[in-house]
Amino acid sequence: MTLLHASNAPAVSPADSLTIIRPDDWHVHLRDGAMMRGVLQHTASQFGRAIIMPNLKPPVTTTAQALAYREQIIAALPAGASFEPLMVLYLTNDTTADEISRARDSGVVHAVKLYPAGATTNSAAGVSDLGKCMPVLEAMQTQGMPLLVHGEVTDPGVDLFDREAVFIERVLQPLRRALPQLKIVFEHITTREAAQYVAEADGPIAATITAHHLLYNRNELFKGGMRPHYYCLPVLKRETHRLALVAAATSGNPRFFLGTDSAPHARALKENACGCAGCYTALHAMALYALAFERADALDRLEGFASRHGPAFYGLPVNTASITLVRRPWTIPAQLMIDDTSVVPLDAGMTLDWTLA
Ligand code: NCD
Ligand code: ZN
């Protein structure tokens, strides 16, 4: 909306509402049990669908488990909610090609997730030897089943801040040379190297980008003291990397799409001598993305990133409904009580410009 003003006012005022096709979240952690029942409404109120990460305890490694988890999620949806959970299998050294066929035939499993063992929260059962997975990955390539990768090496000799860039050379490039038609989503990218690789590589590859990696660099972790609610994996990087992610997300390139990586943890496990990795952003995800896109003067690109590029990559239709964000200040609560567990959302206590209408 453009408004004309009297002479000393700005000639153009920023739009005060934004209506876009209902978005999807292509990477979210809902957990299970009471936590899932508490956080699901936040995701379902903004997004039409979401790719549900399988790193539960124990992980979702079979189609049967994915179907049961999906039923739990659907049973917990608020009355009248229209939300479709897109299920994911957790790849292990022992996953079989038959399991991929079962997943494909189920119609509700949309991807398989590679966690290098030890890379992040609940990844202990992940892959320690990708070579063992080659028959499964070949089956995925043949069946058009996307592989979602947590793109970090776990080699303790590699600096934590370099683990994503090293993953591209040591794991991703060799894998893509071996299986050039395997659909891959490089999840929650955090570096210029990853953005550049995804933009330039041949073949079916895409990347998700979180709101927090668009908004913050690693200084945020240490502003005035250690701030555990800004700690996630892959960890926030330097400003040059944040700028490259903003450029990628707002470029209009369909290889980049929205994935919040919203990852709720109990406050006591975040504010801890060995705090868990993960930022809780499902509550206010679209307001955070709108802020990041507005700062880049690219609100007109938000719909592509949030609502169009993901379905195109996954071969799904775009949602038919829409959402409207309005420019109305809203203060993020200091904490959320989920059952009797406190969860602190990202930017708790701060005021956001945008609110979901
Ligand atoms: C995620 C979690 O808590 O499950 N944590 C995170 O920091 N992003 C796992 C993950 O996606 O790496
Ligand atoms: Zn994640």
PDB file of C-alpha atoms in Angstrom, residues 131-316:
ATOM      1  CA  GLY A 131      29.370 -45.632   2.806  1.00  0.00           C
ATOM      2  CA  LYS A 132      27.082 -48.173   4.502  1.00  0.00           C
ATOM      3  CA  CYS A 133      24.080 -46.144   3.395  1.00  0.00           C
ATOM      4  CA  MET A 134      24.872 -46.134  -0.328  1.00  0.00           C
ATOM      5  CA  PRO A 135      22.300 -48.824  -1.281  1.00  0.00           C
ATOM      6  CA  VAL A 136      19.625 -46.889   0.600  1.00  0.00           C
ATOM      7  CA  LEU A 137      20.662 -43.592  -0.965  1.00  0.00           C
ATOM      8  CA  GLU A 138      20.556 -45.225  -4.409  1.00  0.00           C
ATOM      9  CA  ALA A 139      17.020 -46.408  -3.688  1.00  0.00           C
ATOM     10  CA  MET A 140      16.109 -42.873  -2.641  1.00  0.00           C
ATOM     11  CA  GLN A 141      17.552 -41.486  -5.850  1.00  0.00           C
ATOM     12  CA  THR A 142      15.560 -43.977  -7.915  1.00  0.00           C
ATOM     13  CA  GLN A 143      12.337 -43.282  -6.027  1.00  0.00           C
ATOM     14  CA  GLY A 144      12.736 -39.505  -5.939  1.00  0.00           C
ATOM     15  CA  MET A 145      12.815 -39.466  -2.120  1.00  0.00           C
ATOM     16  CA  PRO A 146      14.625 -36.324  -0.900  1.00  0.00           C
ATOM     17  CA  LEU A 147      17.583 -36.600   1.474  1.00  0.00           C
ATOM     18  CA  LEU A 148      17.639 -33.806   4.064  1.00  0.00           C
ATOM     19  CA  VAL A 149      21.106 -33.228   5.446  1.00  0.00           C
ATOM     20  CA  HIS A 150      22.367 -31.772   8.677  1.00  0.00           C
ATOM     21  CA  GLY A 151      25.444 -30.465   6.913  1.00  0.00           C
ATOM     22  CA  GLU A 152      28.209 -30.501   9.486  1.00  0.00           C
ATOM     23  CA  VAL A 153      31.190 -32.797   9.911  1.00  0.00           C
ATOM     24  CA  THR A 154      31.701 -34.128  13.418  1.00  0.00           C
ATOM     25  CA  ASP A 155      35.508 -34.414  13.269  1.00  0.00           C
ATOM     26  CA  PRO A 156      36.664 -32.889  16.573  1.00  0.00           C
ATOM     27  CA  GLY A 157      39.769 -31.626  14.743  1.00  0.00           C
ATOM     28  CA  VAL A 158      37.615 -29.268  12.674  1.00  0.00           C
ATOM     29  CA  ASP A 159      36.780 -25.918  14.262  1.00  0.00           C
ATOM     30  CA  LEU A 160      33.089 -25.754  15.177  1.00  0.00           C
ATOM     31  CA  PHE A 161      32.593 -22.672  13.017  1.00  0.00           C
ATOM     32  CA  ASP A 162      34.067 -24.434   9.957  1.00  0.00           C
ATOM     33  CA  ARG A 163      32.102 -27.669  10.161  1.00  0.00           C
ATOM     34  CA  GLU A 164      29.509 -26.713   7.561  1.00  0.00           C
ATOM     35  CA  ALA A 165      32.023 -25.511   4.975  1.00  0.00           C
ATOM     36  CA  VAL A 166      34.133 -28.658   5.482  1.00  0.00           C
ATOM     37  CA  PHE A 167      31.009 -30.841   5.121  1.00  0.00           C
ATOM     38  CA  ILE A 168      30.519 -29.507   1.590  1.00  0.00           C
ATOM     39  CA  GLU A 169      33.980 -30.683   0.518  1.00  0.00           C
ATOM     40  CA  ARG A 170      34.246 -33.901   2.479  1.00  0.00           C
ATOM     41  CA  VAL A 171      30.693 -35.246   2.295  1.00  0.00           C
ATOM     42  CA  LEU A 172      28.315 -33.348   0.032  1.00  0.00           C
ATOM     43  CA  GLN A 173      30.403 -33.070  -3.120  1.00  0.00           C
ATOM     44  CA  PRO A 174      31.492 -36.730  -3.160  1.00  0.00           C
ATOM     45  CA  LEU A 175      27.911 -37.839  -2.408  1.00  0.00           C
ATOM     46  CA  ARG A 176      26.508 -35.721  -5.221  1.00  0.00           C
ATOM     47  CA  ARG A 177      29.151 -36.967  -7.651  1.00  0.00           C
ATOM     48  CA  ALA A 178      28.147 -40.541  -6.806  1.00  0.00           C
ATOM     49  CA  LEU A 179      24.388 -39.874  -6.940  1.00  0.00           C
ATOM     50  CA  PRO A 180      23.851 -36.801  -9.131  1.00  0.00           C
ATOM     51  CA  GLN A 181      20.071 -37.226  -9.336  1.00  0.00           C
ATOM     52  CA  LEU A 182      19.484 -37.646  -5.582  1.00  0.00           C
ATOM     53  CA  LYS A 183      17.276 -34.788  -4.371  1.00  0.00           C
ATOM     54  CA  ILE A 184      19.020 -33.078  -1.473  1.00  0.00           C
ATOM     55  CA  VAL A 185      17.973 -30.321   0.902  1.00  0.00           C
ATOM     56  CA  PHE A 186      20.933 -28.754   2.688  1.00  0.00           C
ATOM     57  CA  GLU A 187      19.136 -27.922   5.930  1.00  0.00           C
ATOM     58  CA  HIS A 188      19.456 -24.703   7.930  1.00  0.00           C
ATOM     59  CA  ILE A 189      22.461 -23.349   6.044  1.00  0.00           C
ATOM     60  CA  THR A 190      24.576 -20.859   7.959  1.00  0.00           C
ATOM     61  CA  THR A 191      27.508 -19.927   5.722  1.00  0.00           C
ATOM     62  CA  ARG A 192      28.355 -18.068   2.542  1.00  0.00           C
ATOM     63  CA  GLU A 193      30.006 -21.265   1.294  1.00  0.00           C
ATOM     64  CA  ALA A 194      26.746 -23.219   1.623  1.00  0.00           C
ATOM     65  CA  ALA A 195      24.643 -20.484   0.008  1.00  0.00           C
ATOM     66  CA  GLN A 196      27.075 -20.260  -2.883  1.00  0.00           C
ATOM     67  CA  TYR A 197      27.299 -24.020  -3.311  1.00  0.00           C
ATOM     68  CA  VAL A 198      23.513 -24.410  -3.420  1.00  0.00           C
ATOM     69  CA  ALA A 199      23.072 -21.500  -5.814  1.00  0.00           C
ATOM     70  CA  GLU A 200      25.686 -22.783  -8.272  1.00  0.00           C
ATOM     71  CA  ALA A 201      25.595 -26.587  -8.084  1.00  0.00           C
ATOM     72  CA  ASP A 202      24.104 -28.685 -10.875  1.00  0.00           C
ATOM     73  CA  GLY A 203      21.198 -30.999 -10.212  1.00  0.00           C
ATOM     74  CA  PRO A 204      18.375 -31.224  -7.678  1.00  0.00           C
ATOM     75  CA  ILE A 205      19.575 -29.364  -4.597  1.00  0.00           C
ATOM     76  CA  ALA A 206      17.950 -26.778  -2.346  1.00  0.00           C
ATOM     77  CA  ALA A 207      18.456 -25.289   1.107  1.00  0.00           C
ATOM     78  CA  THR A 208      16.354 -24.141   4.027  1.00  0.00           C
ATOM     79  CA  ILE A 209      17.239 -20.993   5.957  1.00  0.00           C
ATOM     80  CA  THR A 210      16.064 -20.151   9.491  1.00  0.00           C
ATOM     81  CA  ALA A 211      14.796 -16.754  10.633  1.00  0.00           C
ATOM     82  CA  HIS A 212      17.443 -16.557  13.347  1.00  0.00           C
ATOM     83  CA  HIS A 213      20.302 -17.053  10.887  1.00  0.00           C
ATOM     84  CA  LEU A 214      18.840 -14.226   8.772  1.00  0.00           C
ATOM     85  CA  LEU A 215      18.540 -11.904  11.771  1.00  0.00           C
ATOM     86  CA  TYR A 216      21.640 -12.604  13.842  1.00  0.00           C
ATOM     87  CA  ASN A 217      25.351 -13.213  13.672  1.00  0.00           C
ATOM     88  CA  ARG A 218      27.465 -14.914  16.314  1.00  0.00           C
ATOM     89  CA  ASN A 219      27.920 -11.730  18.361  1.00  0.00           C
ATOM     90  CA  GLU A 220      24.373 -12.307  19.589  1.00  0.00           C
ATOM     91  CA  LEU A 221      25.576 -15.302  21.600  1.00  0.00           C
ATOM     92  CA  PHE A 222      27.880 -13.179  23.732  1.00  0.00           C
ATOM     93  CA  LYS A 223      26.188  -9.754  23.959  1.00  0.00           C
ATOM     94  CA  GLY A 224      26.648  -8.709  27.593  1.00  0.00           C
ATOM     95  CA  GLY A 225      27.261 -12.312  28.665  1.00  0.00           C
ATOM     96  CA  MET A 226      26.524 -15.815  27.420  1.00  0.00           C
ATOM     97  CA  ARG A 227      23.031 -15.992  25.963  1.00  0.00           C
ATOM     98  CA  PRO A 228      21.988 -19.615  25.610  1.00  0.00           C
ATOM     99  CA  HIS A 229      18.702 -18.878  23.851  1.00  0.00           C
ATOM    100  CA  TYR A 230      20.731 -17.856  20.782  1.00  0.00           C
ATOM    101  CA  TYR A 231      22.635 -21.129  20.770  1.00  0.00           C
ATOM    102  CA  CYS A 232      21.646 -23.566  18.055  1.00  0.00           C
ATOM    103  CA  LEU A 233      23.393 -25.901  15.639  1.00  0.00           C
ATOM    104  CA  PRO A 234      24.781 -25.138  13.187  1.00  0.00           C
ATOM    105  CA  VAL A 235      25.880 -22.229  15.364  1.00  0.00           C
ATOM    106  CA  LEU A 236      25.422 -18.590  14.272  1.00  0.00           C
ATOM    107  CA  LYS A 237      28.322 -17.396  12.134  1.00  0.00           C
ATOM    108  CA  ARG A 238      30.040 -14.082  11.257  1.00  0.00           C
ATOM    109  CA  GLU A 239      28.190 -11.128   9.751  1.00  0.00           C
ATOM    110  CA  THR A 240      29.576 -11.845   6.257  1.00  0.00           C
ATOM    111  CA  HIS A 241      27.784 -15.178   6.359  1.00  0.00           C
ATOM    112  CA  ARG A 242      24.534 -13.678   7.625  1.00  0.00           C
ATOM    113  CA  LEU A 243      24.617 -11.197   4.744  1.00  0.00           C
ATOM    114  CA  ALA A 244      25.124 -14.030   2.245  1.00  0.00           C
ATOM    115  CA  LEU A 245      22.116 -15.879   3.703  1.00  0.00           C
ATOM    116  CA  VAL A 246      19.944 -12.761   3.479  1.00  0.00           C
ATOM    117  CA  ALA A 247      21.034 -12.303  -0.135  1.00  0.00           C
ATOM    118  CA  ALA A 248      20.180 -15.928  -0.932  1.00  0.00           C
ATOM    119  CA  ALA A 249      16.796 -15.900   0.838  1.00  0.00           C
ATOM    120  CA  THR A 250      15.731 -12.646  -0.819  1.00  0.00           C
ATOM    121  CA  SER A 251      17.196 -13.448  -4.257  1.00  0.00           C
ATOM    122  CA  GLY A 252      14.062 -15.093  -5.613  1.00  0.00           C
ATOM    123  CA  ASN A 253      16.105 -18.230  -6.396  1.00  0.00           C
ATOM    124  CA  PRO A 254      13.662 -21.150  -5.883  1.00  0.00           C
ATOM    125  CA  ARG A 255      16.440 -23.290  -4.384  1.00  0.00           C
ATOM    126  CA  PHE A 256      16.104 -21.358  -1.114  1.00  0.00           C
ATOM    127  CA  PHE A 257      13.062 -21.757   1.092  1.00  0.00           C
ATOM    128  CA  LEU A 258      11.752 -21.398   4.622  1.00  0.00           C
ATOM    129  CA  GLY A 259      12.641 -23.839   7.380  1.00  0.00           C
ATOM    130  CA  THR A 260      12.409 -22.455  10.900  1.00  0.00           C
ATOM    131  CA  ASP A 261      14.382 -25.206  12.658  1.00  0.00           C
ATOM    132  CA  SER A 262      12.240 -24.226  15.628  1.00  0.00           C
ATOM    133  CA  ALA A 263      13.574 -26.536  18.351  1.00  0.00           C
ATOM    134  CA  PRO A 264      11.952 -26.235  21.775  1.00  0.00           C
ATOM    135  CA  HIS A 265      13.948 -27.177  24.851  1.00  0.00           C
ATOM    136  CA  ALA A 266      13.016 -26.767  28.496  1.00  0.00           C
ATOM    137  CA  ARG A 267      14.417 -23.527  29.890  1.00  0.00           C
ATOM    138  CA  ALA A 268      16.355 -25.471  32.533  1.00  0.00           C
ATOM    139  CA  LEU A 269      18.159 -27.432  29.805  1.00  0.00           C
ATOM    140  CA  LYS A 270      19.064 -24.253  27.881  1.00  0.00           C
ATOM    141  CA  GLU A 271      20.162 -22.210  30.903  1.00  0.00           C
ATOM    142  CA  ASN A 272      22.538 -24.920  31.962  1.00  0.00           C
ATOM    143  CA  ALA A 273      26.270 -25.583  32.364  1.00  0.00           C
ATOM    144  CA  CYS A 274      25.972 -27.680  29.194  1.00  0.00           C
ATOM    145  CA  GLY A 275      23.024 -26.038  27.462  1.00  0.00           C
ATOM    146  CA  CYS A 276      21.116 -27.715  24.633  1.00  0.00           C
ATOM    147  CA  ALA A 277      21.261 -26.451  21.052  1.00  0.00           C
ATOM    148  CA  GLY A 278      18.039 -25.112  19.561  1.00  0.00           C
ATOM    149  CA  CYS A 279      16.053 -21.863  19.278  1.00  0.00           C
ATOM    150  CA  TYR A 280      12.292 -21.760  19.775  1.00  0.00           C
ATOM    151  CA  THR A 281      10.810 -19.703  16.942  1.00  0.00           C
ATOM    152  CA  ALA A 282       7.556 -21.444  15.986  1.00  0.00           C
ATOM    153  CA  LEU A 283       5.566 -18.991  18.112  1.00  0.00           C
ATOM    154  CA  HIS A 284       6.440 -15.957  15.976  1.00  0.00           C
ATOM    155  CA  ALA A 285       8.147 -17.460  12.927  1.00  0.00           C
ATOM    156  CA  MET A 286       6.419 -15.454  10.198  1.00  0.00           C
ATOM    157  CA  ALA A 287       6.856 -12.172  12.097  1.00  0.00           C
ATOM    158  CA  LEU A 288      10.591 -12.909  12.410  1.00  0.00           C
ATOM    159  CA  TYR A 289      10.927 -13.708   8.698  1.00  0.00           C
ATOM    160  CA  ALA A 290       8.928 -10.587   7.783  1.00  0.00           C
ATOM    161  CA  LEU A 291      11.337  -8.514   9.869  1.00  0.00           C
ATOM    162  CA  ALA A 292      14.359 -10.042   8.134  1.00  0.00           C
ATOM    163  CA  PHE A 293      12.881  -9.530   4.656  1.00  0.00           C
ATOM    164  CA  GLU A 294      11.742  -5.988   5.439  1.00  0.00           C
ATOM    165  CA  ARG A 295      15.231  -5.051   6.649  1.00  0.00           C
ATOM    166  CA  ALA A 296      16.522  -6.249   3.275  1.00  0.00           C
ATOM    167  CA  ASP A 297      13.788  -4.234   1.540  1.00  0.00           C
ATOM    168  CA  ALA A 298      12.509  -7.493   0.061  1.00  0.00           C
ATOM    169  CA  LEU A 299       9.048  -8.097   1.520  1.00  0.00           C
ATOM    170  CA  ASP A 300       7.855  -8.734  -2.042  1.00  0.00           C
ATOM    171  CA  ARG A 301      10.107 -11.839  -2.103  1.00  0.00           C
ATOM    172  CA  LEU A 302       8.747 -13.340   1.105  1.00  0.00           C
ATOM    173  CA  GLU A 303       5.910 -15.233  -0.596  1.00  0.00           C
ATOM    174  CA  GLY A 304       8.243 -17.071  -2.955  1.00  0.00           C
ATOM    175  CA  PHE A 305      10.590 -18.058  -0.123  1.00  0.00           C
ATOM    176  CA  ALA A 306       7.852 -18.994   2.356  1.00  0.00           C
ATOM    177  CA  SER A 307       5.075 -20.378   0.170  1.00  0.00           C
ATOM    178  CA  ARG A 308       6.176 -21.298  -3.361  1.00  0.00           C
ATOM    179  CA  HIS A 309       9.746 -22.579  -3.548  1.00  0.00           C
ATOM    180  CA  GLY A 310       9.369 -25.410  -1.014  1.00  0.00           C
ATOM    181  CA  PRO A 311       6.338 -27.065  -2.622  1.00  0.00           C
ATOM    182  CA  ALA A 312       8.004 -26.782  -6.039  1.00  0.00           C
ATOM    183  CA  PHE A 313      11.065 -28.688  -4.807  1.00  0.00           C
ATOM    184  CA  TYR A 314       9.027 -31.347  -2.994  1.00  0.00           C
ATOM    185  CA  GLY A 315       6.621 -31.741  -5.932  1.00  0.00           C
ATOM    186  CA  LEU A 316       3.587 -30.662  -3.920  1.00  0.00           C
TER     187      LEU A 316
END
